[in-house]
Amino acid sequence: MEDLDEMNIALKTVGDNYTDAVWIGLWRGRTWKWYWSLAYNNLYKEGERNYMILKSSGGDNCAVYRNGLVQSACTYKIPFVCFDRTRQGADQYILSNEQLAWTEARDVCRTNFTDLVSLRNDAEHQMVQELTSGQTVYLGLFKDPWVWSDMSDSSLRYWKKSQPVNVGGTDNCVAMLKMESGRWGNRNCNETHPFLCKCSE
């Protein structure tokens, strides 16, 4: 799934009569990779998904920004910067001084705007640098081992609170949970559930 719009289409496709889990094409890979949480492909030009991505594969799974990106735990309660694709220019970038952990900050940004901000190019980097004035904030950079079965590079993650669990165990496949408003949970791949297919364009 490329973005929340596509995820909502998938949720409607399943319909209201079914209330359990539905397999989607996300599974746990072997390598951890950095992604920007802003998943809308049409908002990225060529090369922008990899602008200022961290290279390390070990350590903490989020990044903070303080005049540059620094690897960090996702649990610190700090301010964050949201992005709103419906606005123009500097108004697209919203600094929140509310102190939240990374996933909480992402959820606030997704509920009220579009997502946590990505650094896609030099101009955006400068805009965020000026907005934050040396303050330590969360942006949308995170690291995880989850990969899509169609080999797309989508960064969309829509986990149920407290998911994923059993990291390194047997729950290596992901299902959309109808009773959780379509949020995702990782499950044992041997479970049987209906599944969603995506037609190639």
CSV table of C-alpha atoms in Angstrom, one decimal:
chain,number,residue,atom,x,y,z
A,1,MET,CA,0.0,0.0,0.0
A,2,GLU,CA,1.4,3.3,-1.1
A,3,ASP,CA,-0.4,5.7,1.2
A,4,LEU,CA,-3.3,6.2,3.6
A,5,ASP,CA,-5.7,6.9,0.7
A,6,GLU,CA,-4.9,3.4,-0.8
A,7,MET,CA,-5.2,1.9,2.7
A,8,ASN,CA,-8.7,3.3,3.1
A,9,ILE,CA,-9.7,2.0,-0.4
A,10,ALA,CA,-8.5,-1.5,0.8
A,11,LEU,CA,-10.5,-1.2,4.0
A,12,LYS,CA,-13.6,-0.3,2.0
A,13,THR,CA,-13.0,-3.2,-0.4
A,14,VAL,CA,-13.1,-5.6,2.6
A,15,GLY,CA,-16.5,-4.2,3.5
A,16,ASP,CA,-18.5,-3.9,6.7
A,17,ASN,CA,-19.7,-7.5,6.9
A,18,TYR,CA,-16.2,-9.0,7.6
A,19,THR,CA,-14.7,-8.1,11.0
A,20,ASP,CA,-11.5,-10.1,11.5
A,21,ALA,CA,-8.0,-10.0,10.0
A,22,VAL,CA,-7.1,-9.7,6.3
A,23,TRP,CA,-3.6,-10.4,5.1
A,24,ILE,CA,-1.7,-7.6,3.3
A,25,GLY,CA,1.6,-8.0,1.6
A,26,LEU,CA,3.9,-6.8,4.4
A,27,TRP,CA,6.3,-9.2,6.1
A,28,ARG,CA,9.4,-9.0,8.2
A,29,GLY,CA,12.6,-9.0,6.2
A,30,ARG,CA,16.2,-9.6,7.4
A,31,THR,CA,17.6,-6.1,7.0
A,32,TRP,CA,16.6,-2.9,8.8
A,33,LYS,CA,16.2,0.1,6.5
A,34,TRP,CA,15.5,3.8,7.0
A,35,TYR,CA,12.3,5.3,5.6
A,36,TRP,CA,10.4,8.6,5.7
A,37,SER,CA,6.9,8.1,7.2
A,38,LEU,CA,5.4,10.5,4.6
A,39,ALA,CA,4.3,7.7,2.2
A,40,TYR,CA,2.7,9.6,-0.7
A,41,ASN,CA,4.8,8.8,-3.7
A,42,ASN,CA,3.5,11.8,-5.7
A,43,LEU,CA,5.1,14.1,-3.1
A,44,TYR,CA,8.6,12.9,-4.0
A,45,LYS,CA,10.7,13.8,-7.0
A,46,GLU,CA,13.5,11.5,-8.2
A,47,GLY,CA,16.1,11.0,-5.5
A,48,GLU,CA,14.1,12.8,-2.7
A,49,ARG,CA,13.2,9.6,-0.8
A,50,ASN,CA,16.9,9.1,-0.1
A,51,TYR,CA,17.8,12.7,0.7
A,52,MET,CA,19.6,12.9,4.1
A,53,ILE,CA,18.7,9.2,5.0
A,54,LEU,CA,20.9,7.8,7.8
A,55,LYS,CA,23.1,4.9,6.9
A,56,SER,CA,23.5,3.0,10.1
A,57,SER,CA,21.6,-0.3,10.5
A,58,GLY,CA,22.1,-0.9,14.3
A,59,GLY,CA,21.0,1.1,17.3
A,60,ASP,CA,17.9,3.2,17.8
A,61,ASN,CA,15.0,3.2,15.3
A,62,CYS,CA,14.1,6.9,15.0
A,63,ALA,CA,15.9,10.1,14.2
A,64,VAL,CA,15.8,13.5,15.8
A,65,TYR,CA,16.7,16.8,14.1
A,66,ARG,CA,18.9,19.4,15.7
A,67,ASN,CA,20.7,21.2,12.8
A,68,GLY,CA,21.1,17.7,11.3
A,69,LEU,CA,19.8,14.2,11.7
A,70,VAL,CA,20.9,12.1,14.7
A,71,GLN,CA,19.8,8.5,15.4
A,72,SER,CA,17.6,8.4,18.5
A,73,ALA,CA,15.2,6.2,20.5
A,74,CYS,CA,11.6,6.6,19.5
A,75,THR,CA,10.3,6.9,23.1
A,76,TYR,CA,11.7,10.4,24.0
A,77,LYS,CA,9.0,12.9,24.6
A,78,ILE,CA,10.0,15.9,22.5
A,79,PRO,CA,8.5,18.5,20.0
A,80,PHE,CA,8.0,17.6,16.4
A,81,VAL,CA,7.4,19.0,12.9
A,82,CYS,CA,4.3,18.1,10.8
A,83,PHE,CA,3.8,18.5,7.1
A,84,ASP,CA,0.5,19.5,5.5
A,85,ARG,CA,0.2,18.8,1.7
A,86,THR,CA,-2.9,21.0,1.4
A,87,ARG,CA,-1.0,24.2,2.3
A,88,GLN,CA,1.6,26.1,0.3
A,89,GLY,CA,5.2,27.4,1.0
A,90,ALA,CA,6.3,27.8,4.6
A,91,ASP,CA,2.7,27.2,5.9
A,92,GLN,CA,3.2,23.5,5.0
A,93,TYR,CA,5.5,23.1,8.0
A,94,ILE,CA,4.0,23.1,11.4
A,95,LEU,CA,6.2,23.0,14.6
A,96,SER,CA,4.4,21.5,17.5
A,97,ASN,CA,5.9,22.1,21.0
A,98,GLU,CA,3.7,19.4,22.4
A,99,GLN,CA,6.1,16.7,23.8
A,100,LEU,CA,5.3,13.3,22.4
A,101,ALA,CA,7.0,10.0,21.6
A,102,TRP,CA,7.7,9.4,17.8
A,103,THR,CA,4.6,7.3,17.1
A,104,GLU,CA,2.3,9.6,19.1
A,105,ALA,CA,3.8,12.6,17.1
A,106,ARG,CA,3.2,10.8,13.8
A,107,ASP,CA,-0.4,10.0,14.7
A,108,VAL,CA,-1.1,13.6,15.7
A,109,CYS,CA,0.4,14.8,12.4
A,110,ARG,CA,-1.6,12.3,10.4
A,111,THR,CA,-4.8,13.2,12.2
A,112,ASN,CA,-4.5,17.0,11.9
A,113,PHE,CA,-2.3,17.4,8.8
A,114,THR,CA,-0.6,14.9,6.4
A,115,ASP,CA,2.3,13.3,8.3
A,116,LEU,CA,5.5,14.1,10.1
A,117,VAL,CA,7.8,16.1,7.8
A,118,SER,CA,10.3,14.5,5.5
A,119,LEU,CA,13.5,16.2,4.4
A,120,ARG,CA,13.3,15.8,0.6
A,121,ASN,CA,15.7,18.5,-0.7
A,122,ASP,CA,17.9,21.4,0.3
A,123,ALA,CA,15.1,23.9,0.4
A,124,GLU,CA,13.0,21.8,2.7
A,125,HIS,CA,16.0,21.1,4.9
A,126,GLN,CA,16.6,24.9,5.2
A,127,MET,CA,12.9,25.5,6.0
A,128,VAL,CA,13.0,23.0,8.8
A,129,GLN,CA,16.3,24.3,10.1
A,130,GLU,CA,14.9,27.9,10.3
A,131,LEU,CA,11.6,26.7,11.8
A,132,THR,CA,13.2,24.7,14.6
A,133,SER,CA,16.0,27.2,15.5
A,134,GLY,CA,18.3,24.6,17.0
A,135,GLN,CA,15.6,22.9,18.9
A,136,THR,CA,15.6,19.0,19.0
A,137,VAL,CA,12.5,17.7,17.2
A,138,TYR,CA,11.2,14.5,15.7
A,139,LEU,CA,10.8,14.4,11.9
A,140,GLY,CA,9.4,11.5,9.9
A,141,LEU,CA,12.6,9.3,9.7
A,142,PHE,CA,12.3,5.8,11.2
A,143,LYS,CA,13.9,2.4,10.7
A,144,ASP,CA,12.3,-1.1,10.5
A,145,PRO,CA,12.7,-4.5,8.9
A,146,TRP,CA,9.3,-4.7,7.2
A,147,VAL,CA,9.1,-5.2,3.4
A,148,TRP,CA,6.4,-5.4,0.8
A,149,SER,CA,5.9,-8.7,-1.1
A,150,ASP,CA,5.6,-6.8,-4.4
A,151,MET,CA,9.0,-5.2,-3.6
A,152,SER,CA,7.6,-1.7,-3.6
A,153,ASP,CA,9.5,0.8,-1.4
A,154,SER,CA,6.4,2.1,0.3
A,155,SER,CA,7.1,3.5,3.8
A,156,LEU,CA,3.4,3.3,4.9
A,157,ARG,CA,3.0,1.8,8.4
A,158,TYR,CA,-0.4,1.8,10.1
A,159,TRP,CA,0.2,-0.3,13.2
A,160,LYS,CA,-2.3,-0.9,15.9
A,161,LYS,CA,-1.1,0.6,19.2
A,162,SER,CA,1.5,-1.8,20.8
A,163,GLN,CA,2.2,-3.4,17.5
A,164,PRO,CA,4.3,-4.9,16.0
A,165,VAL,CA,5.1,-7.4,18.8
A,166,ASN,CA,7.1,-10.6,19.0
A,167,VAL,CA,10.1,-9.1,17.2
A,168,GLY,CA,12.3,-11.9,16.1
A,169,GLY,CA,9.7,-14.5,16.8
A,170,THR,CA,7.2,-16.2,14.6
A,171,ASP,CA,4.7,-13.3,13.9
A,172,ASN,CA,6.4,-12.3,10.7
A,173,CYS,CA,3.4,-11.4,8.5
A,174,VAL,CA,1.0,-8.5,8.7
A,175,ALA,CA,-2.8,-8.3,8.7
A,176,MET,CA,-5.2,-5.4,8.5
A,177,LEU,CA,-7.4,-5.7,11.5
A,178,LYS,CA,-11.0,-4.7,10.8
A,179,MET,CA,-12.0,-4.4,14.4
A,180,GLU,CA,-9.1,-1.9,14.9
A,181,SER,CA,-10.3,0.5,12.1
A,182,GLY,CA,-7.9,-1.1,9.6
A,183,ARG,CA,-4.8,-0.7,11.8
A,184,TRP,CA,-2.2,-3.4,11.3
A,185,GLY,CA,-1.0,-6.2,13.5
A,186,ASN,CA,1.7,-8.8,12.9
A,187,ARG,CA,0.6,-12.4,13.0
A,188,ASN,CA,2.0,-15.9,12.5
A,189,CYS,CA,2.3,-16.5,8.8
A,190,ASN,CA,0.7,-19.9,9.2
A,191,GLU,CA,-2.6,-18.5,10.3
A,192,THR,CA,-5.4,-18.6,7.7
A,193,HIS,CA,-7.2,-15.3,6.8
A,194,PRO,CA,-8.7,-13.8,3.7
A,195,PHE,CA,-6.2,-11.7,1.7
A,196,LEU,CA,-6.0,-8.6,-0.5
A,197,CYS,CA,-4.4,-8.7,-3.9
A,198,LYS,CA,-3.2,-5.6,-5.8
A,199,CYS,CA,-3.5,-5.6,-9.6
A,200,SER,CA,-0.4,-4.3,-11.4
A,201,GLU,CA,-1.0,-1.1,-13.4
